[in-house]
XYZ file of C-alpha atoms in Angstrom:
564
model
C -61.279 16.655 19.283
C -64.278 14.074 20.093
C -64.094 10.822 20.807
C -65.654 9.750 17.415
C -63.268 12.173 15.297
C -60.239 10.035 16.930
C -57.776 8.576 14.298
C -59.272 5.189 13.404
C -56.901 4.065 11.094
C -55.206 0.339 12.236
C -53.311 -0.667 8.837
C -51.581 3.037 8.153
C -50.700 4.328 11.847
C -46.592 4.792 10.116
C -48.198 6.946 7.116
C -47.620 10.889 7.725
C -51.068 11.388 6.419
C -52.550 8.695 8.787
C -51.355 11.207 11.690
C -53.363 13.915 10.050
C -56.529 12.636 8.324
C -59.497 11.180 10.479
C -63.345 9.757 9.054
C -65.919 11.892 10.193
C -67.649 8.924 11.559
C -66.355 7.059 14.477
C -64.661 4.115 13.757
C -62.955 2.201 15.701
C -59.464 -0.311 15.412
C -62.342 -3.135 14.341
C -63.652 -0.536 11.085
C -64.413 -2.666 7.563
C -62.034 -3.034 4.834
C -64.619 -0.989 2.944
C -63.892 2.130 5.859
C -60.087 1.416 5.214
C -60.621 1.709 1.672
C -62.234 4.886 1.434
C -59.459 6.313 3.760
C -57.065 5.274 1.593
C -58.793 7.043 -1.238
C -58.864 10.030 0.604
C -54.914 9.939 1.260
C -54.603 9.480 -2.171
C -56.456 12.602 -3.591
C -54.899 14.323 -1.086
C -51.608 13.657 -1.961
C -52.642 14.490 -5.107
C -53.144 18.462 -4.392
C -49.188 18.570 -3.825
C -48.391 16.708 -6.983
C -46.264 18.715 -10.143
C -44.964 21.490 -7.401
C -48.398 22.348 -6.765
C -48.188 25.097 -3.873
C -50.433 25.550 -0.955
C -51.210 29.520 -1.196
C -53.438 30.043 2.372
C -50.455 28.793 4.764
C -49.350 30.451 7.564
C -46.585 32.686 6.079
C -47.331 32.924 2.331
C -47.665 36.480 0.643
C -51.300 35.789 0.949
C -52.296 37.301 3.765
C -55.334 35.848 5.838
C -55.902 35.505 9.584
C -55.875 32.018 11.061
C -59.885 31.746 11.536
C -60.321 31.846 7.681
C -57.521 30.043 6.867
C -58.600 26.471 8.857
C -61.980 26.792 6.901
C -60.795 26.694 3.182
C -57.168 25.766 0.945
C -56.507 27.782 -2.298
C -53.891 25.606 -4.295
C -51.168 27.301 -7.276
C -53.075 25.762 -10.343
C -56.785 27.166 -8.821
C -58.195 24.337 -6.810
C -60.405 25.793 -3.534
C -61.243 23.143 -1.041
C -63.570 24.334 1.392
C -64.630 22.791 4.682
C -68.420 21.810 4.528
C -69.581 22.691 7.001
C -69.235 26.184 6.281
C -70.050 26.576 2.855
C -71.870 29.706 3.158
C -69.834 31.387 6.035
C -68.824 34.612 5.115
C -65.401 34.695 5.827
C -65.132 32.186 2.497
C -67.330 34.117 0.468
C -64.813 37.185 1.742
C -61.871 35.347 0.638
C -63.225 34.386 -2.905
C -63.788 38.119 -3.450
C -60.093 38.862 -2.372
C -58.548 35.999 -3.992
C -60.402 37.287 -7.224
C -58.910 41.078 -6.790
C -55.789 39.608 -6.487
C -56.300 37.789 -9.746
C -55.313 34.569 -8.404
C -56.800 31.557 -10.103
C -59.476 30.250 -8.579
C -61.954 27.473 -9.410
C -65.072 26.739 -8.145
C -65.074 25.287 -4.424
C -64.584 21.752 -3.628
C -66.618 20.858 -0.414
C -64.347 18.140 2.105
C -64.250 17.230 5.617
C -63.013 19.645 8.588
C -60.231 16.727 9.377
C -59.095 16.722 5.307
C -58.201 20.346 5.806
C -56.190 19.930 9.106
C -54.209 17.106 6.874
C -53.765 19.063 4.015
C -52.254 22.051 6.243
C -50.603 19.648 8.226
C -48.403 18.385 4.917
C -47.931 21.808 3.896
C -46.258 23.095 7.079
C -44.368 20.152 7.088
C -43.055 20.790 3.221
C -42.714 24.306 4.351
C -40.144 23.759 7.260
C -38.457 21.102 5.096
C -38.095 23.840 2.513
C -37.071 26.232 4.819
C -34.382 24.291 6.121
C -33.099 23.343 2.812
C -32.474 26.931 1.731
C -30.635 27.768 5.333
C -28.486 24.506 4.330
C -28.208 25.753 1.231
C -27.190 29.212 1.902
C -24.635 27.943 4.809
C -22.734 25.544 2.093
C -22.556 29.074 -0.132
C -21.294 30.527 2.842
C -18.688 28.059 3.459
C -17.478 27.856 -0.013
C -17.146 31.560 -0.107
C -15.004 31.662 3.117
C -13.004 28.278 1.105
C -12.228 30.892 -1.627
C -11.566 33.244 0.555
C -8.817 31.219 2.135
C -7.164 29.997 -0.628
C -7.011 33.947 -2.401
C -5.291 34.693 0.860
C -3.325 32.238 0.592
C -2.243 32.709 -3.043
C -1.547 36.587 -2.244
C 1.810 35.486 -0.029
C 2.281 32.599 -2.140
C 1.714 29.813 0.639
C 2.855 26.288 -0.135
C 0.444 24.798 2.219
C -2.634 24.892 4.006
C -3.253 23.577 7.494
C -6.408 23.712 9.092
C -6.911 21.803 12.667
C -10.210 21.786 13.875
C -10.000 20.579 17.826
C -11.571 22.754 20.450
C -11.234 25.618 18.474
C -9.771 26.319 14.465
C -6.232 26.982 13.753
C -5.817 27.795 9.809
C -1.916 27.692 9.390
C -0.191 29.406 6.780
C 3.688 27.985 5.451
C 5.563 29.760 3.874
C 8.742 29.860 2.609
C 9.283 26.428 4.685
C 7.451 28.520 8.053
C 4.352 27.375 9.240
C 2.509 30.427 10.871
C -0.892 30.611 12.348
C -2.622 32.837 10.386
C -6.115 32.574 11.749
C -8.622 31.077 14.286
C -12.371 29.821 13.924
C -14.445 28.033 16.214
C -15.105 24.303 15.942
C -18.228 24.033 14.539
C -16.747 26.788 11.866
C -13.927 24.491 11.262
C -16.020 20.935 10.802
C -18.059 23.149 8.480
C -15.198 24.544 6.136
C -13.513 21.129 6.166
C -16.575 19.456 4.447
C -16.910 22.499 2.075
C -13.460 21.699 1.064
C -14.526 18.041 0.568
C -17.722 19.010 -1.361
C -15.484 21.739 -3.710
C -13.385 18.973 -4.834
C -12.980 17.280 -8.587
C -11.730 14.163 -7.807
C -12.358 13.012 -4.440
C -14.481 9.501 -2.635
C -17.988 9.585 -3.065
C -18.523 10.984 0.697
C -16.523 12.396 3.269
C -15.562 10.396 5.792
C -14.350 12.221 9.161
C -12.614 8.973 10.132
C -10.599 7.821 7.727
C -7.544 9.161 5.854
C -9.016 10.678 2.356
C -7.049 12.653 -0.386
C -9.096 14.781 -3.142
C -7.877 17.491 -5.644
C -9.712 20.631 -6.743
C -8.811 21.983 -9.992
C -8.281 25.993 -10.374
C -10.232 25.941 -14.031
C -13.726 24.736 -12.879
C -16.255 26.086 -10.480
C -17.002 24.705 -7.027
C -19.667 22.456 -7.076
C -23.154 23.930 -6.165
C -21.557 27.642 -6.855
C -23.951 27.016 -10.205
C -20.365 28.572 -11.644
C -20.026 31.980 -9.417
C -17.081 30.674 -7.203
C -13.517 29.740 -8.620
C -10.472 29.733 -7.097
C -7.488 32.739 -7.500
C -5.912 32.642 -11.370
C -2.513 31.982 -10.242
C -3.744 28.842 -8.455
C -3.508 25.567 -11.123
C -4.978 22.976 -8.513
C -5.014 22.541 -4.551
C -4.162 18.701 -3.455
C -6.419 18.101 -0.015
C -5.317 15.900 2.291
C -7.880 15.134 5.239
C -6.594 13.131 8.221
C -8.218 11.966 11.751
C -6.146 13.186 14.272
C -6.180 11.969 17.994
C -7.668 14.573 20.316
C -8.702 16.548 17.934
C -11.903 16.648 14.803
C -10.494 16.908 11.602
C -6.660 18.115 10.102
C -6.809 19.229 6.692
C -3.501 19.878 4.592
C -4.092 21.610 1.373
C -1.110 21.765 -1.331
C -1.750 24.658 -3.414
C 0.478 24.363 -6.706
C 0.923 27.725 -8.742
C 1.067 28.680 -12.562
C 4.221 28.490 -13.229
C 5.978 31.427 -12.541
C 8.395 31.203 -15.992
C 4.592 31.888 -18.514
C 6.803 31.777 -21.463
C 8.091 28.185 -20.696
C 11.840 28.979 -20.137
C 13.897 25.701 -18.755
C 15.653 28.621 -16.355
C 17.419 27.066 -13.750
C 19.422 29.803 -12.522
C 16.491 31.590 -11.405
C 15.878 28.696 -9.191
C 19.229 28.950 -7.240
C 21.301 26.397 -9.500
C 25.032 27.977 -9.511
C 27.027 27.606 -13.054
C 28.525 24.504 -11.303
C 25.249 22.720 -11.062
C 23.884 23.957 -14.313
C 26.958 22.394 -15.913
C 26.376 18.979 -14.109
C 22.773 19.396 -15.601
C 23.624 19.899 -19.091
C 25.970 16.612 -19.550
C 22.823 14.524 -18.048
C 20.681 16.144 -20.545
C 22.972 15.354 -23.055
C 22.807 11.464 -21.907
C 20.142 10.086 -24.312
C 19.595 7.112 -22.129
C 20.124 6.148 -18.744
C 18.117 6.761 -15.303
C 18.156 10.233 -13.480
C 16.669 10.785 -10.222
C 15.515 14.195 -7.808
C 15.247 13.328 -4.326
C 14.620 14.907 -1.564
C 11.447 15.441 0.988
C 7.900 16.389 0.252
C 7.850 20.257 -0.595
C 11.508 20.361 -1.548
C 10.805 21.431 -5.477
C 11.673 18.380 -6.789
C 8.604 18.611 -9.463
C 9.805 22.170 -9.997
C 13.309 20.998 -10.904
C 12.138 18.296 -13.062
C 9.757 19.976 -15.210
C 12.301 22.960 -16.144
C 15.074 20.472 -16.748
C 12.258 18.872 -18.687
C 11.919 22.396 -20.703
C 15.489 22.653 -21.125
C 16.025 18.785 -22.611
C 13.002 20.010 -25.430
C 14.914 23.456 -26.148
C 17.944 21.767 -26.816
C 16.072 18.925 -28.741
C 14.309 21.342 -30.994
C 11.390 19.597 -29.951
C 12.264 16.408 -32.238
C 12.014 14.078 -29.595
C 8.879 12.658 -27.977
C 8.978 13.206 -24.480
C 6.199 11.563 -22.462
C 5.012 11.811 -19.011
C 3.050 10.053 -16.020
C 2.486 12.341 -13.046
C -0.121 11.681 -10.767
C -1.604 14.699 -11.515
C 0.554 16.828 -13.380
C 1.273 19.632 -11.281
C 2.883 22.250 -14.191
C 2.807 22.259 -18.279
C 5.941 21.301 -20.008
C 5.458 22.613 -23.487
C 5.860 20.486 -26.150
C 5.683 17.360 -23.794
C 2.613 14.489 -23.789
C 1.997 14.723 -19.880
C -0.259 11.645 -19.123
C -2.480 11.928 -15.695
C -3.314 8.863 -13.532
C -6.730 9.151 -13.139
C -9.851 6.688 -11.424
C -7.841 6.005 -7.997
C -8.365 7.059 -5.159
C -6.736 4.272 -2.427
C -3.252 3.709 -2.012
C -3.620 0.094 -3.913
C -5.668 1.693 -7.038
C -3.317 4.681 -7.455
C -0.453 2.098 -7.682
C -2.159 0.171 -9.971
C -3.345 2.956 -12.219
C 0.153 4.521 -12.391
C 1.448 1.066 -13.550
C -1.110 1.028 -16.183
C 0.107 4.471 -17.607
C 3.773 3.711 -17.260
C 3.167 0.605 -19.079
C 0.889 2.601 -21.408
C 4.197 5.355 -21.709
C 6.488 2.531 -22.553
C 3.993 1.271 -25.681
C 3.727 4.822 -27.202
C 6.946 5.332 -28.713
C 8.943 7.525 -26.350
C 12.453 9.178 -26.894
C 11.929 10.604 -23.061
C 9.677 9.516 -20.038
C 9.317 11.632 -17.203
C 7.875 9.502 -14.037
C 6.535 12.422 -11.230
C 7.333 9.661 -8.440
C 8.711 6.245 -7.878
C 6.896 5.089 -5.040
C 5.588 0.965 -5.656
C 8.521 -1.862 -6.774
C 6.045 -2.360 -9.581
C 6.458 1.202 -10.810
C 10.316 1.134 -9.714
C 10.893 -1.929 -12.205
C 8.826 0.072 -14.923
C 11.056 2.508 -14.836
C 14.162 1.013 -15.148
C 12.502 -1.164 -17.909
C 12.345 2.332 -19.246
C 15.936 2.792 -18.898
C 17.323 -0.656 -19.812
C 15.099 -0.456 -23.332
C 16.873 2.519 -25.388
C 15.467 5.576 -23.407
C 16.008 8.562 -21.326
C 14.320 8.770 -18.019
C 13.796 11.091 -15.556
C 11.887 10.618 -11.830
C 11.264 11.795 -8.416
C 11.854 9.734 -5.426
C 12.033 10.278 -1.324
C 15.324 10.209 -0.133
C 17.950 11.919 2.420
C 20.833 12.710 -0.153
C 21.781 12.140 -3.299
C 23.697 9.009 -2.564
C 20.562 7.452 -0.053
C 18.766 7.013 -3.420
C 20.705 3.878 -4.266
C 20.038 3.034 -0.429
C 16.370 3.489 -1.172
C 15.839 2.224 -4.253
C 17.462 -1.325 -3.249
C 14.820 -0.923 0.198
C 11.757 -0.858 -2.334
C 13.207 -4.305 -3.882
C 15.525 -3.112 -7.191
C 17.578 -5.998 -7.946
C 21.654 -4.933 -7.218
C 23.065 -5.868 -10.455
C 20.715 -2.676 -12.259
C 22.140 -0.444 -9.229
C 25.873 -1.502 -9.967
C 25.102 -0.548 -13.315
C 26.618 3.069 -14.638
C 25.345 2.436 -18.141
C 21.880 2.619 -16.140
C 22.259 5.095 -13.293
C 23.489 8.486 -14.723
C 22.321 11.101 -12.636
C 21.702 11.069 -8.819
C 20.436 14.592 -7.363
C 19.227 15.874 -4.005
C 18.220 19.163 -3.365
C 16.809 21.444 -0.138
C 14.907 24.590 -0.090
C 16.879 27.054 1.699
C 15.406 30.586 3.057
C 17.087 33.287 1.593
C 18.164 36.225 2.854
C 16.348 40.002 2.806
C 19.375 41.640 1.083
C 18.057 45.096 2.362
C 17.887 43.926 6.178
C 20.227 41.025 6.283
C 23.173 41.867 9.130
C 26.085 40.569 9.367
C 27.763 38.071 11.987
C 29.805 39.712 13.801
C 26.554 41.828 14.928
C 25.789 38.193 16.725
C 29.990 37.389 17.465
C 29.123 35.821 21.069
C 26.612 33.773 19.926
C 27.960 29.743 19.618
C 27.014 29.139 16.006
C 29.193 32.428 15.167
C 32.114 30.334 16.775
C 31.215 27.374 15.194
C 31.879 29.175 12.006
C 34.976 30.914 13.017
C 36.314 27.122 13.920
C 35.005 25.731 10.516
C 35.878 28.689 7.944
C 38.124 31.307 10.034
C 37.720 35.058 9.793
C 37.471 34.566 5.895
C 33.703 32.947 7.059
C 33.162 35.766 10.016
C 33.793 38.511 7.149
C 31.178 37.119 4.451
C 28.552 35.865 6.174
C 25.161 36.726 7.227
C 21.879 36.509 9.587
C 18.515 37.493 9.611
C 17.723 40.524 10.284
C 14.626 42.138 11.956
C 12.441 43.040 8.817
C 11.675 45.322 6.287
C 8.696 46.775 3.980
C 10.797 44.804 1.105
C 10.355 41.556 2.735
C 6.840 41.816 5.042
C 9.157 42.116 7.948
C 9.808 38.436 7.979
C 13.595 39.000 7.388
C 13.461 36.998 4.061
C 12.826 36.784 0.519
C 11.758 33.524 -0.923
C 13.313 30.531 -1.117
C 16.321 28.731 -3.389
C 17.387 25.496 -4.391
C 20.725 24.192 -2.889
C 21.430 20.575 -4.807
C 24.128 17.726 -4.590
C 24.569 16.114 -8.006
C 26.510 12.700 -8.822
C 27.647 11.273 -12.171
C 28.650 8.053 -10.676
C 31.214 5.792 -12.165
C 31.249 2.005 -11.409
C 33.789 2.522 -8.413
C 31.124 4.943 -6.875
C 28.402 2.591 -7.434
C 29.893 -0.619 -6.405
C 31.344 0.947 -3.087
C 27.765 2.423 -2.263
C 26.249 -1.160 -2.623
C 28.911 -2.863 -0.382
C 27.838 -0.566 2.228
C 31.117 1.559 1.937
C 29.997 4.838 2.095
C 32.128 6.807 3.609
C 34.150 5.688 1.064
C 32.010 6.701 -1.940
C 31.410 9.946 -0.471
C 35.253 10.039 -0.403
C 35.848 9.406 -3.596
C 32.778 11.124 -4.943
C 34.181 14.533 -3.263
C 37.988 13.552 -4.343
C 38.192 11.705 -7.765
C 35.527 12.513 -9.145
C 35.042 16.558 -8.162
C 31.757 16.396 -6.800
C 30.144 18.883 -3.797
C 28.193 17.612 -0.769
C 25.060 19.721 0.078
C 26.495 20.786 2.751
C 29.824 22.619 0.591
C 26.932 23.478 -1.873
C 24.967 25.707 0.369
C 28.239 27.119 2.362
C 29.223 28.192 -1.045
C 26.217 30.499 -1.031
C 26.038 31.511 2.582
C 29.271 32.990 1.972
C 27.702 35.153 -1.209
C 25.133 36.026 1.356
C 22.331 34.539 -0.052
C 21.319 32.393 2.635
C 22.404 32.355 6.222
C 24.351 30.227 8.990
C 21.368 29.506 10.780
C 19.825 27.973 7.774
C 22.719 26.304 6.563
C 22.472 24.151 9.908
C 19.198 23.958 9.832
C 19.729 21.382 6.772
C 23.130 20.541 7.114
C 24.121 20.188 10.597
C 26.966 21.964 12.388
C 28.977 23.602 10.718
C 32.345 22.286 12.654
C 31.296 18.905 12.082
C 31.835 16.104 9.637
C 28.532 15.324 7.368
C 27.226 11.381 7.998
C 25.799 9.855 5.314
C-alpha cells in the first residue's frame, strides 16, 4: 500500500473497521475533526450493508462463483446493492459480472461507486462473519454430536438396566457401568472426548446451575419426558428411563468424575404394592402389614445410597392406599420424586440447587405437607435437624409417617437420629417410633449355573460355614458359577432385598439410648422374635437364592458374632 493510503485514523485504532478502512487522501495522526468525521460516516454506511442479515454474495467461497481479480473490484449484497470500486467503473470484468449476475437472476441494483480501501473493509468484515459463522456451525454440530453419543450412553445403559453411571475423564475416559451392585468398565474415550461429553451432560440437563463449573462440586437432573436442550426436540432419552440424577465432582489427578443415577419406570406399570417380588419373605411382609396398620407413629428405611430404600417405600406406600381404599390423603416431599405412587399427592422440592437451599426448600414443603391436611406423609430423606424435627412434628400431631434415612442397621437409626440433634425423650418414645427397617441389596444367584459348595469344599469360607451351620449348611448352599446365556455369563440374576425390621417396645428403646446395645439386640432377637440381617439373608442363602460369598460380603463371617 502507499504511504498516503496508510491508516490515518488516531481516535478509532480499537474499531475492527478502523483496521480495514483508510481515506484516499493522506492524512496523517494530526487530520481535522472534519477528516475524522467523514471516516466515521463511512464506518457507519458500511456497517450498514451487513445490517437485517444482509449477506455478502461475491466472497471467497459463496455459490457465486467469480475469480479473485473481479471479486476485489465490486460487492453484490442479498437485498441488490452493487458497490463498485471507482476507479474501474468501466472495466470489463464488472460489466461481465452484471451480465452474469443478471442470468442468474440475482437482484441487482444499479452500481454504487466507493473507494478501493471501502471494498477491502467491506470484504474484510465479511470473511471475518464468515469464519465466525463457520465456526459456530462446527460448534454447533460437535454439541449434536456429543448429545447423540449422551443418548447413546444412557440407551446402553438402560438395555442392562445399570444403576449408575461413572465417567472419569483423567488421561484418558473410563465410562463405568454398575450393575447389580458391580461396577465394570464398559468403555474408554480419550480426554478431550471425555471433557466434551461431560459438558454435554451438563448442557442436557433440566435443573442444573446456570454454568458448568469444572471445579466445583455441582448436581443437575435431566428428566426422561423432555428433549435435550438444543436437540430442537430430536434427542430424548430411552422410555424406560424416568430421570438421570448427575453428579459432577473435581477429582485430584484427574479432569472431571461424573456419576449419573439413572432411575427406571417402575417395573410393577399397574401400580401393585408387591413386595414379594422384591425379595421380602412372608416373615417380613407380615412385620410390614402391622406397621401399615399403625395409623400414626414414625417408620424409617435405612440403609446406604443405592440400597432400594425409595423402592421399598413407595410400594409399601402402594400397599398402605390398597388397603385404605384410597380414603386417606397421603402426601409426599421427595426431592425429586423418583417413582409414581398412585393415588398419592407427591410434592417435589424444587428452586435449590446448594446444599443450604435444598435444606431450606425441603423445610418449606414439609411445612407446606403438614398445613394440607394429611392422613399420611411420606418424607424421601431425613437429612437436616430442621427437617428431622418436621418430621416427628409429623408424627407427634395425629399422623402416619414414613422416611428414608442413612444408617448401618436397623437399630443405628436411633444412633443416628440422636447424632443429627433429636431430642432423647421423642427416641424413648414407642408411641412415636413404630417401625425401624434396614435393608441390603444382595446378588442373587443364576439358578441355571449356580454350583454348589462342596464343588469349592477346600476353600476357607466353605469351612467357615461348616463351623457356623454344619453339613445341614454344606448340603443347601450355593456359589457362583461361571455363566450362562440366561444370565450374560455374569453368574447372576438381579438383585433382592434382604431387610431387618424392629417393632420396638420401650425396653428396646430405652436400652438402645443408654448405650446398651448388645443388650437390645439381645432382647430384640429373644423377647421380642425379631431377625438380624445377618439370620435374614442366611435364611435365603440356604434356599439358594443368594450365596456365601455374598452373605459375607454384607454381613461379615459367617462363624462370627454380628457387632452392632
Amino acid at each position: 500500500m502507499k504511504e498516503e493510503e496508510k491508516d490515518s485514523f488516531s481516535d478509532d485504532r480499537d474499531s475492527p473497521l478502523a483496521s480495514e478502512l483508510t481515506t484516499d487522501a493522506g492524512v496523517d495522526s494530526g487530520s481535522s475533526s472534519t477528516t475524522q468525521k467523514e471516516d466515521k460516516e463511512k464506518k457507519s454506511i458500511i456497517e450498514t450493508y451487513f445490517s437485517n442479515g444482509n449477506r455478502l454474495l461475491t466472497l471467497s467461497g459463496s455459490s457465486l462463483v467469480i475469480n479473485d481479480d473481479t471479486r476485489r473490484l465490486l460487492a453484490l449484497f442479498s437485498d441488490g446493492r452493487f458497490l463498485v470500486s471507482e476507479t474501474h467503473k468501466f472495466d470489463g470484468r464488472v460489466l461481465s459480472f452484471e451480465v452474469l449476475a443478471r442470468k442468474k437472476k440475482l437482484a441487482i441494483l444499479k452500481p454504487t461507486y466507493v473507494s478501493q480501501n471501502e471494498i477491502n473493509a467491506i470484504y474484510s468484515i465479511g470473511e471475518r462473519a464468515q469464519a465466525a459463522e463457520a465456526s459456530s456451525a462446527d460448534a454447533e454440530l460437535d454439541q449434536l454430536q456429543m448429545q447423540k453419543d449422551f443418548v447413546n450412553v444412557i440407551t446402553r445403559a438402560a438395555t442392562q438396566k445399570v444403576s449408575d453411571i461413572h465417567v472419569v475423564v483423567s488421561d484418558n475416559t473410563q465410562i463405568m457401568f454398575r450393575t447389580n451392585g458391580m461396577m465394570v468398565t464398559e468403555m474408554e474415550y480419550n480426554k478431550d472426548w471425555g471433557e466434551a461429553f461431560v459438558r454435554a451432560a451438563f448442557a442436557s440437563a433440566d435443573v442444573s446451575d446456570s454454568n458448568y463449573a469444572q471445579n466445583e462440586f455441582q448436581a443437575a437432573q435431566k428428566l426422561g419426558s423432555t428433549p435435550l436442550r438444543g436437540s430442537k426436540g430430536k434427542l430424548m432419552l430411552p422410555h424406560n428411563v424416568l430421570a438421570i440424577r448427575l453428579q459432577f465432582n473435581p477429582i485430584a489427578f484427574g479432569s472431571q468424575y461424573l456419576v449419573m443415577r439413572l432411575l427406571y419406570a417402575d417395573d410393577n406399570p399397574d401400580g401393585s404394592g408387591d413386595l414379594a417380588s422384591l425379595g421380602f419373605g412372608e416373615f417380613e411382609e407380615n412385620l410390614f402389614y402391622r406397621l401399615r396398620a399403625v395409623p400414626t407413629g414414625l417408620n424409617v428405611v435405612a440403609g446406604p445410597t443405592g440400597s432400594g430404600k425409595s423402592t421399598t417405600l413407595q410400594r409399601n406406600m402402594i400397599k398402605l392406599l390398597q388397603e385404605k381404599n384410597y380414603e386417606i390423603n397421603l402426601i409426599t416431599v421427595e426431592d425429586p420424586p423418583e417413582y409414581p405412587i398412585p393415588g398419592a399427592r407427591q410434592m417435589p422440592v424444587t428452586n435449590a440447587n446448594t446444599e443450604e437451599e435444598k435444606d431450606e426448600q425441603f423445610t418449606k414443603a414439609l411445612s407446606a405437607a403438614l398445613r394440607s391436611d394429611p392422613d399420611v406423609m411420606m418424607v424421601g430423606e431425613v437429612r437436616s435437624l430442621s427437617a428431622a424435627q418436621l418430621t416427628f412434628k409429623g408424627a407427634l400431631s395425629g399422623h402416619g409417617v414414613w422416611t428414608t434415612l442413612h444408617a448401618n442397621s436397623a437399630p443405628a437409626i436411633l444412633m443416628r437420629l440422636r447424632d443429627m440433634g433429636v431430642e432423647t425423650f421423642k427416641l424413648l418414645d414407642p408411641e412415636l417410633i413404630k417401625g425401624l427397617i434396614s435393608q441390603r441389596l444382595f446378588r442373587k444367584l443364576c439358578p441355571h449355573c449356580r454350583i454348589s459348595v462342596k464343588e469349592r469344599y477346600n476353600d476357607l469360607s466353605v469351612q467357615r460355614l461348616k463351623t457356623a451351620l454344619g453339613d445341614f449348611g454344606i448340603e443347601n448352599s450355593y456359589v457362583r458359577g461361571r455363566g450362562c446365556k440366561y444370565c450374560n455369563n455374569t453368574g447372576v440374576k438381579g438383585r433382592m432385598c434382604v431387610p431387618e425390621i424392629i417393632l420396638p417396645d420401650a425396653m428396646f428403646l430405652e436400652l438402645m439410648i443408654k448405650g446398651e446395645t448388645r443388650k437390645a439386640i439381645d432382647y430384640w432377637t429373644g423377647d421380642l422374635n425379631g431377625r438380624t440381617l445377618k439370620e435374614a439373608a442366611i435364611e435365603r442363602m440356604l434356599k439358594g437364592f443368594i450365596d456365601l460369598d455374598e452373605v459375607e460380603r454384607w454381613c461379615g463371617l459367617l462363624d462370627q458374632r454380628p457387632v452392632y
